[in-house]
Coordinates of C-alpha atoms in Angstrom, one line a residue:
Chain A
M1 CA -0.1 0.1 0.2
K2 CA 1.1 3.6 -0.7
T3 CA 2.3 5.6 2.0
L4 CA 2.7 8.9 0.3
L5 CA -0.2 10.4 -2.1
K6 CA 0.2 13.0 -4.6
C7 CA -2.4 15.7 -5.3
H8 CA -2.8 19.0 -6.8
I9 CA -1.0 21.9 -4.8
G10 CA -3.4 23.0 -2.3
I11 CA -4.1 25.7 0.1
G12 CA -3.3 25.8 4.1
K13 CA -0.9 24.8 6.3
K14 CA 1.0 21.7 7.0
V15 CA -1.1 19.5 9.3
Q16 CA -1.8 16.2 11.0
G17 CA -4.6 14.4 12.4
E18 CA -6.9 11.5 12.3
V19 CA -9.0 10.6 9.0
L20 CA -12.9 10.8 8.6
S21 CA -13.3 9.5 5.5
A22 CA -16.7 8.4 3.2
N23 CA -17.7 8.5 -0.4
D24 CA -20.1 11.2 0.2
N25 CA -20.1 14.9 -0.7
F26 CA -19.6 18.0 1.3
S27 CA -21.3 21.4 1.9
A28 CA -21.4 23.0 5.1
R29 CA -24.8 24.5 4.6
Y30 CA -26.3 21.1 3.7
D31 CA -24.6 18.9 5.7
L32 CA -23.3 20.2 8.9
D33 CA -25.0 21.4 12.4
R34 CA -22.2 23.9 12.9
L35 CA -22.7 25.0 16.6
K36 CA -22.5 20.5 17.5
G37 CA -19.7 20.4 14.9
I38 CA -21.4 17.1 13.6
F39 CA -22.7 16.0 10.6
S40 CA -26.4 16.5 10.3
R41 CA -28.2 15.6 7.1
P42 CA -30.2 12.2 7.7
Q43 CA -28.9 11.0 4.1
H44 CA -25.1 11.9 4.7
K45 CA -22.7 8.8 5.2
L46 CA -21.1 10.4 8.0
V47 CA -24.3 11.5 10.2
G48 CA -24.3 12.0 13.7
K49 CA -20.2 12.1 13.4
S50 CA -17.8 15.2 14.4
Y51 CA -15.6 16.4 12.2
V52 CA -14.2 18.8 14.4
D53 CA -9.8 18.6 14.1
K54 CA -10.2 15.8 11.6
I55 CA -8.9 14.9 8.2
L56 CA -11.9 15.1 6.4
V57 CA -12.0 12.8 3.2
L58 CA -14.9 13.4 0.9
N59 CA -15.5 13.0 -2.8
E60 CA -16.4 16.4 -4.0
S61 CA -18.2 19.7 -2.5
K62 CA -21.5 20.8 -3.7
G63 CA -24.2 23.1 -3.0
G64 CA -24.0 26.4 -2.3
V65 CA -21.9 29.5 -2.0
A66 CA -22.4 29.7 1.5
S67 CA -19.5 27.3 2.5
A68 CA -17.1 30.1 2.0
W69 CA -18.4 32.2 4.6
M70 CA -19.3 29.3 6.9
L71 CA -15.5 27.8 7.0
Y72 CA -14.6 31.1 8.4
E73 CA -16.7 30.9 11.0
M74 CA -16.3 27.4 12.0
C75 CA -12.5 27.7 12.1
A76 CA -12.7 31.1 14.2
R77 CA -15.0 29.3 16.7
K78 CA -12.5 26.2 16.3
M79 CA -15.2 24.3 15.5
A80 CA -13.5 23.0 11.9
P81 CA -11.8 20.0 10.8
K82 CA -8.0 20.2 10.4
A83 CA -8.2 19.7 6.7
I84 CA -10.6 18.7 4.1
L85 CA -9.1 16.2 0.8
F86 CA -11.3 15.9 -1.7
N87 CA -11.4 14.2 -5.0
K88 CA -12.6 17.4 -7.0
A89 CA -13.2 20.9 -4.7
N90 CA -15.3 23.2 -6.2
T91 CA -14.6 27.2 -6.2
I92 CA -16.3 27.7 -2.6
L93 CA -14.7 25.6 -0.7
A94 CA -11.4 26.6 -2.0
Q95 CA -12.4 30.2 -1.7
G96 CA -13.7 29.4 1.7
A97 CA -10.3 27.9 2.6
S98 CA -8.3 30.6 1.6
L99 CA -10.5 32.9 3.9
A100 CA -9.7 31.1 6.7
N101 CA -6.2 29.3 6.1
L102 CA -7.8 26.2 6.3
T103 CA -6.0 23.1 4.7
I104 CA -7.3 22.0 1.4
C105 CA -6.3 19.9 -1.2
D106 CA -7.6 17.7 -4.2
R107 CA -7.0 16.2 -7.8
F108 CA -5.1 13.1 -6.3
I109 CA -3.2 11.5 -9.2
D110 CA -3.6 8.3 -7.3
G111 CA -7.2 7.6 -7.4
D112 CA -10.1 7.8 -5.4
I113 CA -9.0 9.6 -1.8
T114 CA -12.0 8.1 -0.1
S115 CA -10.6 4.9 -1.1
L116 CA -7.4 5.4 -0.3
L117 CA -7.8 6.7 3.1
S118 CA -10.0 5.1 5.7
S119 CA -11.6 6.8 8.7
G120 CA -9.3 6.4 12.0
Q121 CA -5.9 6.1 9.6
R122 CA -3.7 9.1 11.1
V123 CA -2.1 11.5 8.0
T124 CA 0.2 14.5 7.4
V125 CA -1.5 16.6 4.6
D126 CA 1.0 19.3 3.4
P127 CA -0.7 21.4 0.8
M128 CA 2.4 23.5 -0.7
N129 CA 3.9 20.1 -2.1
G130 CA 1.0 18.5 -2.7
L131 CA 1.4 15.5 -0.4
V132 CA -0.6 13.6 2.0
S133 CA 1.6 11.0 4.0
I134 CA -0.1 8.1 5.9
L135 CA 1.7 7.5 9.0
Chain B
M1 CA 0.2 33.8 -11.8
E2 CA 1.3 36.6 -14.1
L3 CA 0.5 40.2 -12.5
N4 CA 0.1 43.4 -14.4
K5 CA 1.7 46.5 -13.3
E6 CA -1.4 47.7 -11.4
E7 CA -2.0 44.2 -9.8
K8 CA 1.3 44.0 -8.4
A9 CA 0.9 47.5 -6.8
M10 CA -2.3 46.0 -5.4
A11 CA -0.6 42.8 -4.1
S12 CA 2.4 44.9 -2.2
G13 CA -0.1 47.1 -0.7
E14 CA 0.0 50.5 -2.4
L15 CA -3.5 50.7 -3.2
G16 CA -4.2 50.1 0.4
E17 CA -4.6 47.2 3.0
A18 CA -8.1 46.1 2.1
V19 CA -6.8 45.5 -1.7
K20 CA -3.4 43.9 -0.6
W21 CA -5.8 41.5 1.2
A22 CA -8.3 41.1 -1.4
I23 CA -5.9 40.5 -4.7
N24 CA -3.8 37.8 -2.2
H25 CA -7.1 35.9 -1.6
Q26 CA -7.7 35.9 -5.4
I27 CA -4.0 34.8 -5.9
K28 CA -4.2 31.8 -3.6
V29 CA -7.4 30.8 -5.6
G30 CA -6.2 31.7 -8.6
N31 CA -3.1 29.4 -7.8
F32 CA -5.4 26.7 -6.9
F33 CA -7.3 26.3 -9.9
D34 CA -4.2 27.0 -12.2
A35 CA -5.3 30.4 -13.3
K36 CA -2.8 32.5 -15.5
N37 CA -3.8 35.8 -14.8
F38 CA -6.8 38.0 -14.0
V39 CA -10.0 39.1 -16.1
S40 CA -11.9 42.3 -15.5
V41 CA -15.3 42.0 -14.2
S42 CA -18.4 44.3 -14.4
N43 CA -19.8 43.9 -11.9
V44 CA -20.1 41.9 -8.6
H45 CA -23.0 39.7 -6.7
M46 CA -22.2 38.8 -3.2
M47 CA -24.0 36.6 -0.7
I48 CA -23.6 37.5 2.4
D49 CA -26.2 36.1 4.7
P50 CA -25.7 36.8 8.9
E51 CA -26.0 33.1 9.3
S52 CA -23.4 32.2 7.0
V53 CA -21.2 35.2 8.1
G54 CA -21.4 34.9 12.0
I55 CA -20.0 37.1 14.2
D56 CA -16.2 36.5 13.6
G57 CA -17.3 37.2 9.9
V58 CA -19.1 40.5 10.7
L59 CA -15.7 41.7 12.3
F60 CA -13.4 40.8 9.6
L61 CA -15.9 43.0 7.2
E62 CA -15.4 45.6 9.7
N63 CA -11.6 45.4 10.0
L64 CA -11.6 45.9 5.9
V65 CA -14.0 49.0 6.6
G66 CA -11.5 50.0 9.0
M67 CA -8.3 49.7 6.4
G68 CA -10.8 52.0 4.1
A69 CA -12.2 49.3 1.6
K70 CA -14.4 50.7 -0.9
V71 CA -15.5 48.9 -4.1
K72 CA -14.2 49.5 -7.6
I73 CA -17.1 48.3 -9.8
P74 CA -21.0 47.9 -8.8
M75 CA -21.4 45.4 -6.5
I76 CA -25.1 44.0 -4.8
T77 CA -26.1 41.5 -2.4
D78 CA -28.3 38.0 -2.3
P79 CA -31.1 38.1 0.3
R80 CA -30.5 38.9 3.5
G81 CA -31.4 36.6 6.6
V82 CA -33.4 38.9 8.8
D83 CA -36.2 40.9 7.5
L84 CA -35.7 43.6 10.1
N85 CA -39.2 44.6 9.9
Y86 CA -40.1 41.3 10.6
Y87 CA -37.7 39.1 13.0
T88 CA -39.4 38.6 16.5
P89 CA -42.5 37.0 14.9
L90 CA -40.5 34.6 13.3
G91 CA -38.7 33.7 16.5
Q92 CA -35.5 35.6 15.6
T93 CA -33.3 37.4 18.0
E94 CA -31.7 40.6 19.0
E95 CA -28.2 39.2 18.2
M96 CA -29.2 38.1 15.1
A97 CA -30.9 41.3 13.9
N98 CA -27.8 43.1 15.2
I99 CA -25.1 40.5 13.1
E100 CA -27.4 42.0 10.3
R101 CA -27.5 45.5 11.4
R102 CA -23.8 45.2 11.4
T103 CA -23.3 43.4 8.2
I104 CA -25.5 46.1 6.1
K105 CA -23.8 49.0 8.1
A106 CA -20.2 47.4 6.8
C107 CA -21.2 46.6 3.3
T108 CA -22.7 50.1 2.8
S109 CA -19.7 51.5 4.3
M110 CA -17.5 49.8 1.2
G111 CA -20.3 51.2 -1.5
I112 CA -21.9 48.0 -1.7
L113 CA -25.7 48.0 -3.1
M114 CA -28.0 46.7 -0.9
T115 CA -30.1 45.0 -3.4
N116 CA -30.9 42.1 -1.2
T117 CA -32.0 39.5 -4.0
C118 CA -30.9 36.3 -5.7
V119 CA -33.3 37.0 -8.8
N120 CA -31.1 40.2 -9.9
Y121 CA -31.4 38.6 -13.7
Q122 CA -35.0 39.5 -13.3
T123 CA -35.1 42.7 -11.3
I124 CA -31.7 44.5 -11.3
M125 CA -29.9 44.2 -14.6
A126 CA -29.3 40.6 -16.8
P127 CA -25.5 40.3 -17.6
I128 CA -25.3 40.3 -21.2
F129 CA -23.5 37.4 -23.3
G130 CA -20.3 37.2 -23.1
E131 CA -20.0 39.7 -19.9
H132 CA -17.3 38.9 -17.4
V133 CA -18.9 39.0 -14.0
A134 CA -18.1 37.9 -10.5
Y135 CA -21.6 36.5 -9.1
G136 CA -22.1 34.9 -5.7
D137 CA -25.7 32.7 -5.1
T138 CA -25.5 29.6 -7.0
G139 CA -28.8 30.1 -8.7
V140 CA -27.9 33.6 -10.3
V141 CA -24.9 31.9 -11.6
I142 CA -26.0 29.5 -13.3
Y143 CA -28.8 31.5 -14.9
S144 CA -26.3 34.0 -15.7
N145 CA -23.9 31.7 -17.5
S146 CA -26.4 29.5 -19.3
V147 CA -29.6 31.9 -20.0
C148 CA -27.7 34.9 -20.4
G149 CA -24.3 33.7 -21.9
A150 CA -22.2 35.6 -19.2
R151 CA -19.0 34.0 -17.6
S152 CA -18.8 33.3 -13.7
N153 CA -17.9 30.9 -11.5
Y154 CA -19.4 30.6 -7.8
E155 CA -18.1 33.4 -6.0
G156 CA -18.6 32.8 -2.3
G157 CA -18.4 35.7 -0.4
P158 CA -15.3 36.5 0.4
S159 CA -14.2 36.0 -3.3
A160 CA -17.0 38.2 -4.4
L161 CA -16.0 40.8 -2.2
A162 CA -12.4 40.6 -3.1
A163 CA -13.9 40.8 -6.8
G164 CA -15.2 44.0 -5.9
L165 CA -12.3 45.4 -4.2
T166 CA -9.8 44.4 -6.8
G167 CA -12.5 44.9 -10.1
R168 CA -11.4 41.5 -11.3
T169 CA -11.3 37.8 -10.7
P170 CA -8.7 35.2 -11.4
R171 CA -9.3 33.4 -15.0
Y172 CA -10.1 30.0 -14.4
G173 CA -13.4 28.0 -14.6
L174 CA -15.9 29.2 -16.8
H175 CA -13.9 32.3 -17.6
L176 CA -12.8 30.1 -19.9
E177 CA -14.3 28.6 -22.8
E178 CA -12.9 25.0 -22.9
K179 CA -14.7 25.0 -19.2
R180 CA -17.9 25.5 -21.1
I181 CA -17.8 22.9 -23.3
P182 CA -20.9 20.1 -22.5
T183 CA -19.4 16.8 -20.9
K184 CA -23.0 14.9 -20.2
K185 CA -25.8 15.0 -22.4
F186 CA -29.3 14.3 -21.4
L187 CA -32.5 13.5 -23.6
V188 CA -35.9 14.4 -21.7
K189 CA -38.6 12.3 -22.2
F190 CA -41.3 14.4 -20.7
K191 CA -42.6 17.9 -20.6
P192 CA -42.1 19.8 -17.4
E193 CA -45.4 21.6 -16.7
E194 CA -45.6 23.1 -13.4
L195 CA -42.4 25.3 -11.7
T196 CA -42.1 22.0 -9.5
D197 CA -41.3 19.8 -12.3
W198 CA -38.7 22.3 -13.9
G199 CA -37.0 21.8 -10.5
L200 CA -37.3 18.3 -10.2
L201 CA -36.1 17.9 -13.4
G202 CA -33.0 19.9 -12.7
A203 CA -32.2 18.0 -9.6
L204 CA -32.0 14.9 -11.2
I205 CA -29.6 16.4 -14.2
G206 CA -27.5 17.7 -10.9
K207 CA -27.4 14.8 -9.1
I208 CA -26.2 12.9 -12.2
S209 CA -24.0 15.3 -13.2
G210 CA -22.9 15.6 -9.5
S211 CA -19.6 18.0 -9.9
Y212 CA -19.1 21.6 -10.4
W213 CA -16.7 20.7 -13.6
E214 CA -19.7 18.8 -15.2
V215 CA -21.6 20.7 -18.1
P216 CA -24.8 19.1 -19.0
I217 CA -26.2 19.9 -22.4
I218 CA -30.0 19.0 -22.4
E219 CA -32.3 18.0 -25.4
G220 CA -35.9 17.1 -25.8
I221 CA -37.5 20.4 -24.4
N222 CA -39.7 21.3 -27.5
H223 CA -41.2 24.2 -26.1
N224 CA -40.3 27.7 -24.8
P225 CA -39.1 27.6 -21.3
K226 CA -40.3 31.1 -19.3
S227 CA -37.8 32.6 -16.9
D228 CA -39.1 31.7 -13.9
E229 CA -39.5 28.0 -14.9
L230 CA -35.5 28.1 -15.8
K231 CA -35.0 30.1 -12.7
H232 CA -36.1 26.5 -10.7
F233 CA -34.4 24.4 -13.2
G234 CA -31.4 25.9 -12.8
A235 CA -31.5 26.9 -9.0
S236 CA -32.0 22.9 -8.5
M237 CA -29.5 21.9 -10.4
A238 CA -26.9 23.8 -8.7
S239 CA -28.2 22.8 -5.4
Y240 CA -28.3 19.4 -6.3
G241 CA -25.0 19.1 -8.2
S242 CA -23.3 22.2 -8.0
I243 CA -23.8 23.0 -11.7
P244 CA -22.5 26.3 -12.3
L245 CA -23.7 25.8 -16.5
F246 CA -26.2 23.9 -18.6
H247 CA -26.7 24.3 -22.4
M248 CA -30.4 23.5 -23.3
I249 CA -30.7 22.9 -27.2
G250 CA -33.2 25.5 -28.6
T251 CA -33.5 27.7 -25.8
T252 CA -29.9 28.7 -24.2
P253 CA -27.4 30.7 -26.4
E254 CA -24.6 28.6 -26.6
A255 CA -26.0 25.5 -27.2
K256 CA -26.0 26.1 -31.0
N257 CA -22.1 26.2 -30.9
Y258 CA -22.1 22.2 -30.6
S259 CA -22.7 20.0 -33.6
S260 CA -24.9 16.7 -34.0
K261 CA -21.2 14.7 -34.5
F262 CA -20.1 16.3 -31.3
L263 CA -23.3 15.6 -29.3
N264 CA -23.3 12.0 -30.3
R265 CA -20.3 11.5 -28.9
L266 CA -21.6 11.8 -25.4
D267 CA -24.0 9.3 -23.8
D268 CA -27.9 9.7 -23.5
H269 CA -29.0 10.1 -19.6
I270 CA -33.0 9.7 -20.4
I271 CA -34.8 11.1 -18.3
T272 CA -38.6 9.9 -18.2
L273 CA -41.7 11.2 -16.3
D274 CA -41.1 8.2 -14.1
D275 CA -38.1 9.5 -13.0
I276 CA -39.5 12.5 -11.8
I277 CA -42.2 10.8 -10.0
S278 CA -39.9 8.5 -8.2
L279 CA -37.9 11.8 -6.9
K280 CA -41.0 13.2 -6.0
S281 CA -42.0 10.6 -3.9
Q282 CA -39.2 11.1 -1.7
F283 CA -40.8 14.7 -0.4
G284 CA -43.8 13.6 1.3
K285 CA -47.3 12.0 0.9
K286 CA -50.8 12.6 0.7
G287 CA -52.8 12.8 4.3
D288 CA -49.2 13.7 5.9
K289 CA -49.6 16.5 8.2
I290 CA -47.6 19.9 7.6
D291 CA -46.4 22.8 10.2
V292 CA -45.6 25.7 7.6
V293 CA -45.6 26.3 3.8
V294 CA -42.9 28.3 2.4
F295 CA -42.4 30.2 -1.3
A296 CA -38.9 30.7 -1.6
A297 CA -35.8 29.7 -3.0
P298 CA -35.4 31.8 -5.5
Q299 CA -37.6 34.3 -4.5
L300 CA -40.7 34.8 -6.0
S301 CA -41.1 36.8 -9.2
I302 CA -43.6 39.5 -9.9
F303 CA -45.7 36.6 -12.3
E304 CA -45.2 34.3 -9.1
M305 CA -46.6 36.9 -6.5
Q306 CA -49.3 37.3 -8.7
K307 CA -50.4 33.5 -9.0
V308 CA -49.7 33.3 -4.8
A309 CA -52.5 36.3 -4.8
E310 CA -54.5 34.6 -7.2
L311 CA -54.9 31.6 -5.0
C312 CA -55.4 33.0 -1.9
I313 CA -58.4 35.0 -2.4
D314 CA -61.1 33.5 -0.6
K315 CA -58.3 31.3 1.6
S316 CA -57.7 30.4 5.4
F317 CA -54.9 28.8 6.3
K318 CA -54.4 26.2 9.4
V319 CA -51.0 26.8 9.1
P320 CA -48.5 29.3 8.9
V321 CA -47.5 30.5 4.7
I322 CA -44.5 32.3 4.2
I323 CA -43.4 33.5 1.2
C324 CA -40.1 35.5 0.0
T325 CA -39.8 38.1 -2.5
S326 CA -37.0 40.8 -3.5
P327 CA -37.3 44.3 -2.2
Q328 CA -37.8 45.7 -6.0
V329 CA -40.7 43.0 -6.6
Y330 CA -42.2 43.7 -2.7
S331 CA -42.8 47.6 -3.7
D332 CA -44.4 46.5 -7.0
A333 CA -46.4 43.9 -5.4
S334 CA -47.4 46.5 -2.8
R335 CA -48.3 48.8 -5.3
M336 CA -50.6 46.5 -7.1
K337 CA -52.1 45.4 -3.6
L338 CA -51.2 41.9 -4.0
I339 CA -49.0 41.8 -0.6
D340 CA -52.6 42.8 0.7
Q341 CA -54.4 40.7 -0.9
I342 CA -52.1 37.7 0.5
E343 CA -51.4 39.2 4.0
K344 CA -55.5 39.2 4.2
T345 CA -55.1 35.6 4.9
G346 CA -52.7 35.6 7.6
A347 CA -50.0 34.6 5.2
K348 CA -46.7 36.9 5.5
V349 CA -44.3 38.3 2.4
L350 CA -41.0 38.9 3.5
E351 CA -39.3 41.5 1.9
G352 CA -35.2 40.9 0.7
T353 CA -35.0 37.3 2.8
C354 CA -34.9 33.9 1.7
F355 CA -36.2 31.3 4.1
Y356 CA -33.3 28.9 3.9
N357 CA -31.0 31.7 4.9
Q358 CA -32.9 33.0 7.8
Y359 CA -31.1 30.9 10.5
A360 CA -33.4 28.2 9.3
R361 CA -32.8 25.5 12.5
E362 CA -33.4 28.6 14.6
I363 CA -36.8 29.7 13.1
G364 CA -37.8 26.0 13.1
L365 CA -37.3 25.2 16.7
A366 CA -38.9 28.3 17.8
N367 CA -42.2 28.0 16.2
G368 CA -42.2 24.4 16.3
W369 CA -42.0 23.9 12.4
K370 CA -40.3 20.7 11.4
R371 CA -42.9 19.7 8.1
L372 CA -42.4 22.4 5.5
M373 CA -43.9 22.1 2.3
S374 CA -42.5 24.0 -0.7
N375 CA -43.1 24.4 -4.6
S376 CA -39.4 24.3 -4.5
A377 CA -37.4 21.5 -5.3
K378 CA -34.2 23.5 -4.0
I379 CA -35.3 24.3 -0.6
V380 CA -36.7 20.8 -0.2
N381 CA -32.8 19.8 -0.7
I382 CA -31.5 22.0 1.6
L383 CA -33.5 22.1 4.3
G384 CA -32.9 18.4 4.9
G385 CA -29.8 19.2 7.1
Y386 CA -31.4 21.7 9.1
G387 CA -33.8 19.4 10.7
Y388 CA -36.6 19.5 8.5
E389 CA -39.0 17.0 7.1
P390 CA -39.7 18.7 4.0
S391 CA -42.1 17.8 1.4
L392 CA -42.6 19.0 -2.0
S393 CA -45.6 20.1 -4.4
S394 CA -47.4 22.5 -6.6
M395 CA -47.9 26.0 -5.7
E396 CA -51.4 25.3 -6.1
N397 CA -50.9 22.1 -4.1
C398 CA -49.3 23.8 -1.9
I399 CA -52.0 26.4 -1.0
A400 CA -54.7 23.9 -0.7
S401 CA -52.5 21.9 2.0
A402 CA -52.1 24.9 3.8
V403 CA -56.0 25.3 3.9
A404 CA -56.2 21.3 4.7
G405 CA -53.0 21.3 7.3
E406 CA -52.3 18.5 5.3
I407 CA -51.0 17.3 2.2
V408 CA -54.0 17.2 -0.3

């Protein structure tokens, strides 16, 4: 199994943490109870799980523009993931991560990141070099 | 990214700290998406509701005001989250209203026009073909790109604000011709009749497309859709699939650029009436009790307001009915006595807001609203995550159900 995964250059600082992974999509507005720090959308594969301080690994970002402000607000309250890894990010999540200085990466050359990483694994995310190391 | 002389001056702080923040934010985003340079934009639309922004976002805005931030180009806003003339009855708090007031004050200090609408293409000024803009509401972006032929990415609030301060945006995504080429083809085998049908059709195409970077092209719509129909269609597609652009053969301006030979290379995704019925069946059934009926997402046009008003004649409702429209339409509807006609029933028209960005979770809890009914496929998609059990039906059926207190 590969322990070093390559992706496009991302945004934010180098972080280390525990993976929370699902083959599902993401919107801060549609899917989260941001006050409690959990996934709240009943149909979401991570419903009821806390995303706070996790390395969140999901397929794509979806839905509306609100997530951009919401990421900033979540980070300011320290109720945010440490990083988000997508197969493909949309513009909103990249813009929100830029304002919030939240670590975000996407476009992994090794394949589907939601298959390559499992919940509970520990990883280091290095967005400036486009690398994720499995510890 | 390649920067010209002015952009270098912006990035170094020669044009002020606010502009320095703005362009450096844009450079980070531009690098993420491999933008080579910037493109000038003519105007900006920003989403900035208080629930999303929060107190920390307000402090960020006030800090920019303190740096002397002023927008360089015309800039307007998406719906507010608090109707300051009607918030206590909804269960909204003074704290929420104060975040709203401070947001408005900061925006107006920067020269932003508080239009408070997500239907600016129907009420303020539709963009023209080929016009590069920076718009920040998914429904606005998909309509402007697809129906008008404008060029915009989804610009979240911070990036829209940055575009207002610099007058430009990184040239990536839908500012590039190659990103506007169809990638998925849909063949529609039924005729959408009501706005809800259009919303459901958009939802299915959005779900199947499933990515911001996919561009659906739609065949089989053999009549001319109306603006409100494409409004619901696009807003729903954007909501379910994060799609910012579609082409519709015979309707949208760029569809004719693609030959049959080119389109034949794409697989057909066929959508039938059964698919629509199946999706709709996930949102409530006859006899289900309801707590509130909402018409919003997108805000209602003057034509929709007229239709609601006609449906309200001689009606009495067992559950609250809430309608959200833009300040521009509200003013006209008031002058034409449509607001009076609607509110005579006890229904309430909110001005310049949209229900789902009005602290939907908190007002649901405050009022005991869980089972929400709407004709908007977009709003029923959003509100599941806010603790609602949404149901979906036509405007006529929503009104009849509000009279009965249950889905009819």
